[in-house]
Amino acid sequence: MIVFSVLLLLFLSNYLVFIAAQSTVSTFQGYNEMKHLNQAGNYIANLDPDSDMNMGKIDKNDTQNVYDYLKNNNIRYALFTDGFIVSLPNAYDMEVSFAYLNEEYYKLNKQFEISQGKDLYFDYCFDNNDIEIPVLIGKGLSKTYPLGSTIKVEDPMLQKQITLKVQGILKPNVYHSNLYSLSSKQYYNFSVVIPVNEAFLNNSSVGLQLQGLFDIILLQTSKNKIEGLHKVIQDKLGLKFNFYTQEENFEYFNKYYFSSLKIITVITVILTLILTCITIWSSLASIRLMIKDFTINLFVGLSYLKLRKIFYDYYGVLFFINLIVLFIITAYSRYGTWIRKDASFSTFGLFGVIGMDWLALLAVLFFDIIIGIIIVEIMLWRIKKVPISLGVLQ
Amino acid sequence: MKKSLFRLIDRFELLICYVLCFGFNIMFDYVKSLSIDSYLLQTFLKQFYDYQAVIIFLLTFIVIIFHYQMLNRKKVEVYCKILVGDTIRFIIIRYIFECLVILGIAFVISMIITVILGISLVDNIYLSCIFVVYILISSRMVIKFENF
């Protein structure tokens, strides 16, 4: 009974440490990714939350005007948009999503690393009759579409039949973090990354042009040009955009994420302390019950050294069970995305468990070793406190 | 009081156990009622209050541990009390009464906190029912000690 309770209490604190470690690692991964985008002189667009949104009213001419303004004023921009679902047969029967990016974004964000093939190039020939575009594909698609193969598909943004040539295969578990919630990310194991050049953008539907504007990053530009763009977007699209500078973004990250991380750390430390105290209390309760047996055993030749070893073995087994259960829970949630065919969250690894999870498990292991030492030493101290004769009489 | 199975430290331990369980429950309810705009913090906390019932139920195990280990330590005391003329019926009644008083104190403390924070008291009432069941089950253990 007490063993079971101690096991559960330890599991609760392990779960707590695991979640805190995982959130922290995930946020830092997102933060590192953002550091590439958020450089001095860059402005990141963000739709004002109070802005009226009437997508139906916006047509291609309106968005084209905005891109023309960018071109006429020599404003370089990094464009990235994804999540356009396309039905593309593949070995895992997953939904495939298309991600579009332009050359500036590809150079700026170094997330899309390849394991095989060559880097993307953007100066492909965009001929209206026969369009062949070099693309990068996720690892999950590489079995069905090996390097050099071609895929004929109707592109959702161009709304016409095009040929995609597999130029490279992405490394497993390439991710992209949400700009405004760094800990949430999606994976590109079942995505096709399509390079967008000027001709592509001009020929694409309003969808790509508009979606592209939502997270557009304007590179090395000035406040005046940004104000002009702000006006153009307001006039043509009726949308209010905010353009944040590097300092404003870092200020936001510091205020928003580091205060959240601090709160998470404080909660974790307090709860872990309480749970550890309860665990120690439960262990001492079991010592209180068994003190007679311990003293009799010590009386007939059990050494403290051996007793310590028995305790360490015992807690080692408890922690091992906890780690296995944590691994099973993690694997279940990761593998669940494969069963649900959730392409954006499916990851490669042992049962889908990825580096971030292993790091969190390692943090739990480290925590367990410390807690284990504390509990065992306190228990031994409690046993040593009882004079042998008194222990037997009790 | 004199005839009680409880020592001061036992009463204190039981009160702490009850307060901890009620405290965690109030904390969950309070955090749920807060409007947190940080997505990161929200997802972190959601992973806990999604399993609130399970976590609180697991925590109530500390009360079971308390009853179990305390009564086991009092085996000889119960037997000796019977030897000097006490009856098992009165020992059990006194035990239940005292546990209920301690539970009552913890409940009143939790009630004051919930009123101050303006959150629902329902969960803590459920929790009290669970504790009453534990008290009744543990009182059955005392009967076993009659024949030492």
Coordinates of C-alpha atoms in Angstrom, one line a residue:
Chain A
M1 CA 0.0 0.0 0.0
I2 CA 2.7 2.5 1.1
V3 CA 4.9 1.3 -1.8
F4 CA 2.2 2.0 -4.2
S5 CA 1.6 5.4 -2.8
V6 CA 5.2 6.3 -2.8
L7 CA 5.4 5.1 -6.4
L8 CA 2.5 7.3 -7.4
L9 CA 3.8 10.4 -5.6
L10 CA 7.2 9.9 -7.3
F11 CA 5.4 9.6 -10.6
L12 CA 3.6 12.8 -10.0
S13 CA 6.8 14.7 -9.4
N14 CA 8.5 13.0 -12.3
Y15 CA 5.6 14.0 -14.6
L16 CA 5.8 17.6 -13.4
V17 CA 9.6 17.8 -14.0
F18 CA 9.1 16.1 -17.4
I19 CA 6.5 18.6 -18.6
A20 CA 8.4 21.6 -17.3
A21 CA 11.6 20.4 -19.0
Q22 CA 9.8 19.6 -22.3
S23 CA 8.1 23.1 -22.3
T24 CA 11.4 24.8 -21.6
V25 CA 13.3 22.9 -24.3
S26 CA 10.6 23.5 -26.8
T27 CA 10.4 27.2 -26.1
F28 CA 14.2 27.5 -26.4
Q29 CA 14.1 25.7 -29.7
G30 CA 11.5 28.2 -30.9
Y31 CA 13.5 31.1 -29.5
N32 CA 16.6 30.0 -31.4
E33 CA 14.7 29.7 -34.6
M34 CA 13.2 33.2 -34.1
K35 CA 16.7 34.7 -33.5
H36 CA 17.5 34.0 -37.2
L37 CA 14.4 35.8 -38.4
N38 CA 14.5 38.6 -35.9
Q39 CA 17.6 40.5 -36.9
A40 CA 18.5 44.2 -36.7
G41 CA 16.7 46.1 -39.4
N42 CA 14.1 43.4 -40.0
Y43 CA 10.4 44.1 -39.4
I44 CA 8.0 41.2 -38.7
A45 CA 4.4 41.7 -39.8
N46 CA 1.5 40.9 -37.5
L47 CA -2.2 41.4 -38.1
D48 CA -3.6 43.7 -35.5
P49 CA -6.0 41.7 -33.3
D50 CA -8.5 44.5 -33.5
S51 CA -8.4 44.7 -37.3
D52 CA -11.6 43.9 -39.2
M53 CA -11.3 40.8 -41.2
N54 CA -13.3 40.3 -44.4
M55 CA -11.4 37.9 -46.6
G56 CA -14.2 37.6 -49.1
K57 CA -13.8 41.3 -50.2
I58 CA -10.1 41.0 -51.0
D59 CA -9.3 40.0 -54.5
K60 CA -6.1 39.4 -56.4
N61 CA -5.6 43.0 -57.6
D62 CA -5.6 44.2 -54.0
T63 CA -2.9 41.9 -52.9
Q64 CA -0.9 42.3 -56.1
N65 CA -0.9 46.0 -55.4
V66 CA 0.8 45.4 -52.1
Y67 CA 3.5 43.2 -53.7
D68 CA 4.0 45.8 -56.4
Y69 CA 4.6 48.4 -53.7
L70 CA 7.2 46.2 -52.2
K71 CA 8.9 45.7 -55.6
N72 CA 8.8 49.4 -56.6
N73 CA 10.3 50.5 -53.3
N74 CA 13.0 47.9 -53.4
I75 CA 11.8 46.3 -50.1
R76 CA 13.2 42.8 -49.8
Y77 CA 10.9 40.4 -48.0
A78 CA 11.0 36.9 -46.6
L79 CA 7.8 35.1 -47.3
F80 CA 6.6 31.8 -45.8
T81 CA 3.3 30.2 -45.6
D82 CA 2.2 26.6 -45.1
G83 CA -0.6 24.2 -44.3
F84 CA -2.2 23.9 -47.8
I85 CA -3.4 20.3 -47.8
V86 CA -3.0 18.3 -51.0
S87 CA -4.0 14.7 -51.7
L88 CA -0.8 13.0 -52.7
P89 CA -0.6 9.2 -52.3
N90 CA 2.2 8.1 -50.0
A91 CA 3.5 5.0 -48.2
Y92 CA 2.1 6.1 -44.8
D93 CA -1.3 7.3 -46.2
M94 CA -0.9 10.7 -44.6
E95 CA -2.3 14.0 -45.7
V96 CA 0.4 16.0 -47.4
S97 CA 0.7 19.8 -46.9
F98 CA 2.5 22.3 -49.1
A99 CA 4.7 25.0 -47.7
Y100 CA 5.7 27.9 -49.8
L101 CA 8.8 30.1 -49.2
N102 CA 10.8 32.6 -51.1
E103 CA 14.6 32.8 -51.5
E104 CA 15.0 35.4 -48.7
Y105 CA 13.1 33.2 -46.2
Y106 CA 15.1 30.1 -47.2
K107 CA 18.4 31.9 -46.6
L108 CA 17.2 33.6 -43.4
N109 CA 15.7 30.7 -41.7
K110 CA 18.1 27.8 -41.7
Q111 CA 15.5 25.3 -40.4
F112 CA 15.0 23.5 -43.7
E113 CA 18.1 21.3 -43.7
I114 CA 18.5 18.5 -46.1
S115 CA 19.8 15.0 -45.6
Q116 CA 20.0 14.1 -49.2
G117 CA 20.1 15.9 -52.5
K118 CA 20.8 19.6 -53.2
D119 CA 19.6 22.9 -51.9
L120 CA 16.6 24.6 -53.4
Y121 CA 17.1 27.1 -56.2
F122 CA 14.7 29.8 -57.1
D123 CA 15.5 30.8 -60.6
Y124 CA 13.6 27.9 -62.3
C125 CA 11.8 28.7 -65.5
F126 CA 8.2 29.5 -64.9
D127 CA 6.6 28.7 -68.3
N128 CA 2.8 28.7 -68.2
N129 CA 2.5 25.5 -70.3
D130 CA 5.0 23.2 -68.6
I131 CA 5.9 24.2 -65.1
E132 CA 8.6 22.1 -63.4
I133 CA 9.6 23.3 -59.9
P134 CA 12.4 21.8 -57.8
V135 CA 11.1 21.0 -54.3
L136 CA 12.2 19.6 -51.0
I137 CA 10.1 16.8 -49.5
G138 CA 9.8 15.5 -46.0
K139 CA 11.4 12.2 -45.0
G140 CA 8.0 10.5 -44.8
L141 CA 7.5 11.1 -48.5
S142 CA 11.0 10.0 -49.6
K143 CA 10.0 6.3 -50.0
T144 CA 7.3 7.0 -52.5
Y145 CA 9.1 9.9 -54.2
P146 CA 12.8 9.3 -54.2
L147 CA 15.4 11.9 -55.1
G148 CA 15.1 13.0 -58.7
S149 CA 11.6 11.7 -59.2
T150 CA 8.8 13.9 -60.4
I151 CA 5.3 14.4 -59.0
K152 CA 2.4 15.6 -61.2
V153 CA -0.1 17.4 -59.0
E154 CA -2.6 20.3 -59.1
D155 CA -1.1 23.1 -57.1
P156 CA -3.7 24.6 -54.8
M157 CA -2.2 28.1 -55.2
L158 CA -1.6 28.2 -58.9
Q159 CA -4.8 26.1 -59.4
K160 CA -3.2 24.2 -62.4
Q161 CA -1.3 21.1 -63.1
I162 CA 2.4 21.4 -62.3
T163 CA 5.4 19.0 -62.1
L164 CA 7.4 18.9 -58.9
K165 CA 10.9 17.6 -59.2
V166 CA 12.3 16.2 -55.9
Q167 CA 15.5 18.2 -55.4
G168 CA 16.3 17.2 -51.9
I169 CA 15.0 15.3 -48.9
L170 CA 14.6 17.1 -45.6
K171 CA 16.3 15.8 -42.4
P172 CA 13.8 13.9 -40.2
N173 CA 11.7 16.0 -37.8
V174 CA 12.4 19.4 -39.4
Y175 CA 10.2 21.8 -37.5
H176 CA 8.9 25.3 -37.6
S177 CA 7.8 27.1 -34.4
N178 CA 4.8 29.4 -34.3
L179 CA 6.1 33.0 -34.2
Y180 CA 3.7 33.9 -31.4
S181 CA 3.7 30.8 -29.4
L182 CA 7.3 29.5 -29.5
S183 CA 6.6 26.2 -27.7
S184 CA 4.1 25.0 -30.3
K185 CA 5.6 23.7 -33.5
Q186 CA 4.8 21.6 -36.4
Y187 CA 6.9 19.1 -38.3
Y188 CA 7.6 18.8 -42.0
N189 CA 8.0 15.0 -42.4
F190 CA 5.0 14.9 -44.7
S191 CA 5.4 18.3 -46.4
V192 CA 6.5 19.5 -49.7
V193 CA 8.5 22.7 -49.6
I194 CA 7.9 24.8 -52.7
P195 CA 10.2 27.6 -53.7
V196 CA 8.3 30.8 -54.7
N197 CA 9.8 33.3 -57.1
E198 CA 8.4 36.4 -58.5
A199 CA 6.7 34.8 -61.5
F200 CA 5.2 32.1 -59.2
L201 CA 3.8 34.7 -56.8
N202 CA 2.4 36.8 -59.6
N203 CA 0.6 33.8 -61.1
S204 CA -0.7 32.4 -57.8
S205 CA -4.1 32.9 -56.4
V206 CA -5.1 35.5 -53.8
G207 CA -4.8 32.8 -51.1
L208 CA -1.0 32.6 -51.2
Q209 CA -0.5 36.3 -51.6
L210 CA -2.7 37.1 -48.6
Q211 CA -1.5 34.3 -46.4
G212 CA 2.1 35.3 -47.2
L213 CA 1.4 38.8 -46.0
F214 CA 0.3 37.7 -42.5
D215 CA 3.8 36.6 -41.4
I216 CA 5.9 38.6 -43.9
I217 CA 9.3 39.7 -42.8
L218 CA 10.7 42.9 -44.3
L219 CA 14.4 42.9 -44.5
Q220 CA 16.8 45.7 -43.9
T221 CA 14.4 48.5 -44.5
S222 CA 13.5 51.8 -42.9
K223 CA 10.6 53.1 -40.8
N224 CA 9.4 55.4 -43.6
K225 CA 9.0 52.6 -46.1
I226 CA 7.2 50.5 -43.5
E227 CA 4.8 53.3 -42.9
G228 CA 4.1 53.5 -46.6
L229 CA 3.4 49.8 -46.7
H230 CA 1.2 50.1 -43.7
K231 CA -0.9 52.6 -45.6
V232 CA -1.0 50.6 -48.8
I233 CA -2.2 47.5 -46.9
Q234 CA -4.9 49.6 -45.1
D235 CA -6.1 51.2 -48.3
K236 CA -6.1 48.2 -50.5
L237 CA -7.0 45.4 -48.1
G238 CA -8.7 47.2 -45.3
L239 CA -6.5 45.4 -42.8
K240 CA -4.4 46.9 -40.0
F241 CA -1.0 45.4 -39.8
N242 CA 1.6 46.0 -37.1
F243 CA 5.3 45.8 -38.0
Y244 CA 7.5 45.1 -35.1
T245 CA 11.2 45.8 -35.0
Q246 CA 13.9 43.5 -33.6
E247 CA 13.9 45.4 -30.2
E248 CA 10.1 45.3 -29.9
N249 CA 10.1 41.6 -30.7
F250 CA 12.8 40.8 -28.2
E251 CA 10.9 42.9 -25.6
Y252 CA 7.8 40.9 -26.3
F253 CA 9.7 37.6 -26.0
N254 CA 11.3 38.6 -22.8
K255 CA 8.1 39.9 -21.3
Y256 CA 5.9 37.1 -22.5
Y257 CA 8.0 34.0 -22.6
F258 CA 10.6 34.5 -19.9
S259 CA 8.0 35.6 -17.4
S260 CA 6.0 32.5 -18.3
L261 CA 9.0 30.3 -18.1
K262 CA 9.8 31.8 -14.7
I263 CA 6.3 31.1 -13.4
I264 CA 6.6 27.5 -14.8
T265 CA 9.9 27.0 -13.0
V266 CA 8.5 28.5 -9.7
I267 CA 5.4 26.3 -9.9
T268 CA 7.5 23.2 -10.7
V269 CA 10.0 23.9 -7.9
I270 CA 7.2 24.5 -5.3
L271 CA 5.1 21.5 -6.3
T272 CA 8.2 19.2 -6.5
L273 CA 9.2 20.3 -3.0
I274 CA 5.8 19.6 -1.6
L275 CA 5.6 16.2 -3.4
T276 CA 9.1 15.3 -2.2
C277 CA 8.2 16.2 1.4
I278 CA 5.1 14.0 1.1
T279 CA 7.2 11.2 -0.4
I280 CA 9.8 11.4 2.4
W281 CA 7.0 11.5 5.0
S282 CA 5.4 8.3 3.4
S283 CA 8.8 6.6 3.4
L284 CA 9.4 7.5 7.1
A285 CA 5.9 6.2 7.8
S286 CA 6.9 2.8 6.4
I287 CA 10.1 3.0 8.5
R288 CA 8.0 3.7 11.6
L289 CA 6.0 0.5 10.8
M290 CA 8.9 -1.7 10.1
I291 CA 11.5 -0.4 12.6
K292 CA 11.2 -3.6 14.6
D293 CA 12.1 -5.7 11.6
F294 CA 15.0 -3.5 10.7
T295 CA 16.5 -3.5 14.2
I296 CA 16.1 -7.3 14.5
N297 CA 17.8 -7.7 11.1
L298 CA 20.6 -5.3 12.1
F299 CA 20.9 -7.2 15.4
V300 CA 21.6 -10.5 13.6
G301 CA 24.2 -9.1 11.2
L302 CA 22.7 -6.8 8.6
S303 CA 25.1 -4.0 8.1
Y304 CA 24.1 -0.4 7.4
L305 CA 26.1 -0.6 4.2
K306 CA 24.0 -3.5 3.0
L307 CA 20.8 -1.8 4.1
R308 CA 21.8 1.3 2.2
K309 CA 22.4 -0.9 -0.9
I310 CA 19.0 -2.5 -0.5
F311 CA 17.3 0.9 -0.2
Y312 CA 19.1 2.2 -3.3
D313 CA 18.2 -0.9 -5.3
Y314 CA 14.6 -0.6 -4.2
Y315 CA 14.3 3.1 -5.1
G316 CA 16.2 2.4 -8.3
V317 CA 13.5 0.0 -9.3
L318 CA 10.8 2.5 -8.4
F319 CA 12.4 5.2 -10.5
F320 CA 13.0 2.8 -13.4
I321 CA 9.3 1.9 -13.4
N322 CA 8.4 5.6 -13.4
L323 CA 10.7 6.4 -16.3
I324 CA 9.3 3.5 -18.3
V325 CA 5.7 4.7 -17.6
L326 CA 6.7 8.3 -18.6
F327 CA 8.3 6.9 -21.8
I328 CA 5.2 4.9 -22.6
I329 CA 2.9 8.0 -22.1
T330 CA 5.2 10.1 -24.3
A331 CA 5.4 7.4 -27.0
Y332 CA 1.7 6.9 -26.8
S333 CA 1.0 10.6 -27.5
R334 CA 3.7 10.8 -30.2
Y335 CA 2.6 7.5 -31.8
G336 CA -1.0 8.6 -31.5
T337 CA -0.4 11.3 -34.2
W338 CA 0.7 8.5 -36.6
I339 CA -2.5 6.5 -35.8
R340 CA -4.6 9.6 -36.2
K341 CA -2.7 10.4 -39.5
D342 CA -1.9 13.9 -38.1
A343 CA 0.8 14.7 -40.6
S344 CA 1.9 18.0 -39.1
F345 CA 2.7 16.4 -35.7
S346 CA 4.0 13.0 -36.8
T347 CA 7.7 12.6 -35.9
F348 CA 10.3 10.0 -36.6
G349 CA 12.2 8.3 -33.8
L350 CA 11.6 5.3 -31.5
F351 CA 7.8 5.3 -31.4
G352 CA 8.0 8.9 -32.6
V353 CA 9.9 10.0 -29.5
I354 CA 12.2 12.9 -30.5
G355 CA 15.2 14.6 -29.1
M356 CA 13.2 17.1 -27.0
D357 CA 11.5 14.2 -25.2
W358 CA 14.8 12.3 -24.6
L359 CA 16.2 15.5 -23.0
A360 CA 13.2 15.9 -20.8
L361 CA 13.5 12.2 -19.8
L362 CA 17.2 12.8 -19.0
A363 CA 16.2 15.8 -16.8
V364 CA 13.8 13.4 -15.0
L365 CA 16.5 10.8 -14.5
F366 CA 18.8 13.5 -13.1
F367 CA 16.0 14.7 -10.8
D368 CA 15.3 11.0 -9.7
I369 CA 19.0 10.4 -8.8
I370 CA 19.0 13.5 -6.5
I371 CA 15.6 12.7 -4.9
G372 CA 16.6 9.0 -4.5
I373 CA 19.8 10.0 -2.6
I374 CA 17.9 12.4 -0.4
I375 CA 15.2 9.9 0.5
V376 CA 17.5 7.0 1.2
E377 CA 19.9 9.0 3.3
I378 CA 17.0 10.4 5.4
M379 CA 15.6 6.9 5.9
L380 CA 19.0 5.6 7.0
W381 CA 19.4 8.5 9.3
R382 CA 15.9 7.7 10.8
I383 CA 16.9 4.0 11.4
K384 CA 20.3 4.9 12.8
K385 CA 18.6 7.3 15.3
V386 CA 17.0 4.3 17.1
P387 CA 19.2 2.5 19.6
I388 CA 19.1 -1.2 18.7
S389 CA 17.7 -2.3 22.0
L390 CA 14.9 0.2 21.9
G391 CA 14.1 -0.7 18.3
V392 CA 13.6 -4.4 19.3
L393 CA 11.4 -3.5 22.2
Q394 CA 9.2 -1.3 20.1
Chain B
M1 CA -9.1 13.4 25.0
K2 CA -7.2 11.3 27.5
K3 CA -8.5 8.0 26.1
S4 CA -7.8 9.0 22.5
L5 CA -5.7 6.9 20.2
F6 CA -4.3 10.2 18.8
R7 CA -1.2 12.0 20.0
L8 CA -0.8 15.7 19.3
I9 CA 1.7 14.9 16.4
D10 CA -0.8 12.5 14.9
R11 CA -3.6 15.1 14.9
F12 CA -1.2 17.6 13.4
E13 CA -0.1 15.1 10.6
L14 CA -3.7 14.2 9.8
L15 CA -4.7 17.9 9.6
I16 CA -1.8 18.6 7.3
C17 CA -2.8 15.7 5.0
Y18 CA -6.3 17.0 4.8
V19 CA -5.3 20.6 4.3
L20 CA -2.8 19.5 1.5
C21 CA -5.5 17.7 -0.4
F22 CA -8.0 20.5 0.0
G23 CA -5.3 23.0 -0.9
F24 CA -4.3 21.3 -4.1
N25 CA -8.0 21.0 -5.1
I26 CA -8.5 24.8 -4.4
M27 CA -5.4 25.6 -6.3
F28 CA -6.6 23.7 -9.4
D29 CA -10.0 25.3 -9.3
Y30 CA -8.5 28.8 -8.8
V31 CA -6.0 28.4 -11.7
K32 CA -8.8 27.2 -13.9
S33 CA -10.8 30.3 -13.0
L34 CA -7.9 32.6 -14.0
S35 CA -7.8 34.0 -17.5
I36 CA -4.2 33.5 -18.5
D37 CA -3.2 35.0 -21.8
S38 CA 0.2 33.3 -22.1
Y39 CA -0.3 30.3 -24.4
L40 CA 2.9 28.7 -23.0
L41 CA 1.6 28.9 -19.4
Q42 CA -1.9 27.8 -20.5
T43 CA -0.7 24.6 -22.2
F44 CA 1.6 23.9 -19.3
L45 CA -1.2 24.2 -16.7
K46 CA -3.7 22.5 -19.0
Q47 CA -1.7 19.3 -18.8
F48 CA -2.4 19.3 -15.0
Y49 CA -6.0 20.4 -14.7
D50 CA -7.0 18.0 -17.5
Y51 CA -6.1 15.3 -15.0
Q52 CA -7.3 17.2 -11.9
A53 CA -9.6 14.4 -10.7
V54 CA -6.9 11.7 -11.0
I55 CA -4.2 13.8 -9.4
I56 CA -6.4 14.8 -6.4
F57 CA -7.5 11.2 -6.0
L58 CA -3.9 10.0 -6.0
L59 CA -3.1 12.7 -3.4
T60 CA -5.8 11.4 -1.1
F61 CA -3.7 8.3 -0.8
I62 CA -1.6 10.1 1.7
V63 CA -4.6 10.1 4.0
I64 CA -4.9 6.3 3.5
I65 CA -1.2 6.0 4.3
F66 CA -1.8 8.0 7.5
H67 CA -4.7 5.9 8.7
Y68 CA -2.9 2.7 7.9
Q69 CA 0.4 3.4 9.5
M70 CA -1.2 5.1 12.6
L71 CA -3.6 2.3 13.3
N72 CA -0.9 -0.3 12.8
R73 CA 1.3 1.5 15.4
K74 CA -1.6 1.5 17.8
K75 CA -2.2 -2.2 17.7
V76 CA -0.8 -2.9 21.2
E77 CA -2.4 0.3 22.6
V78 CA -5.9 -0.9 21.4
Y79 CA -5.3 -4.3 22.9
C80 CA -4.1 -2.8 26.2
K81 CA -7.1 -0.5 26.4
I82 CA -9.4 -3.4 26.1
L83 CA -7.5 -5.3 28.7
V84 CA -8.1 -2.4 31.2
G85 CA -11.8 -2.3 30.6
D86 CA -12.3 -0.2 27.5
T87 CA -14.6 -1.6 24.8
I88 CA -13.8 -1.8 21.0
R89 CA -17.1 0.0 20.3
F90 CA -16.1 3.1 22.2
I91 CA -12.6 3.1 20.9
I92 CA -14.0 3.1 17.3
I93 CA -16.6 5.8 18.1
R94 CA -13.9 8.0 19.7
Y95 CA -11.6 7.4 16.7
I96 CA -14.2 8.2 14.1
F97 CA -15.3 11.3 16.1
E98 CA -11.8 12.6 16.4
C99 CA -11.1 12.1 12.7
L100 CA -14.3 13.8 11.7
V101 CA -13.4 16.8 14.0
I102 CA -10.0 17.1 12.3
L103 CA -11.7 16.8 8.9
G104 CA -14.2 19.4 9.9
I105 CA -11.4 21.9 10.9
A106 CA -9.6 21.3 7.5
F107 CA -12.9 21.7 5.7
V108 CA -13.7 25.0 7.4
I109 CA -10.3 26.3 6.6
S110 CA -10.8 25.3 2.9
M111 CA -14.3 26.8 2.9
I112 CA -13.0 30.2 4.1
I113 CA -10.3 30.1 1.4
T114 CA -12.8 29.2 -1.4
V115 CA -15.1 32.0 -0.2
I116 CA -12.3 34.5 -0.2
L117 CA -11.2 33.4 -3.7
G118 CA -14.8 33.2 -4.9
I119 CA -14.6 29.7 -6.4
S120 CA -17.0 26.7 -6.2
L121 CA -17.0 24.6 -3.0
V122 CA -18.5 21.5 -4.7
D123 CA -15.2 19.7 -5.4
N124 CA -14.2 20.0 -1.7
I125 CA -17.5 18.6 -0.6
Y126 CA -16.9 15.5 -2.8
L127 CA -13.4 15.3 -1.4
S128 CA -14.8 15.4 2.2
C129 CA -17.1 12.5 1.3
I130 CA -14.1 10.5 0.1
F131 CA -12.3 11.2 3.4
V132 CA -15.4 10.1 5.4
V133 CA -15.3 6.8 3.5
Y134 CA -11.6 6.4 4.3
I135 CA -12.4 7.1 8.0
L136 CA -15.2 4.5 8.0
I137 CA -13.0 1.9 6.3
S138 CA -10.0 2.5 8.6
S139 CA -12.3 2.2 11.6
R140 CA -13.0 -1.4 10.5
M141 CA -9.2 -2.0 10.9
V142 CA -9.5 -1.3 14.7
I143 CA -11.9 -4.2 15.1
K144 CA -9.2 -6.6 13.9
F145 CA -6.9 -5.5 16.8
E146 CA -9.4 -6.8 19.3
N147 CA -7.7 -10.2 19.2
F148 CA -4.1 -9.3 19.4

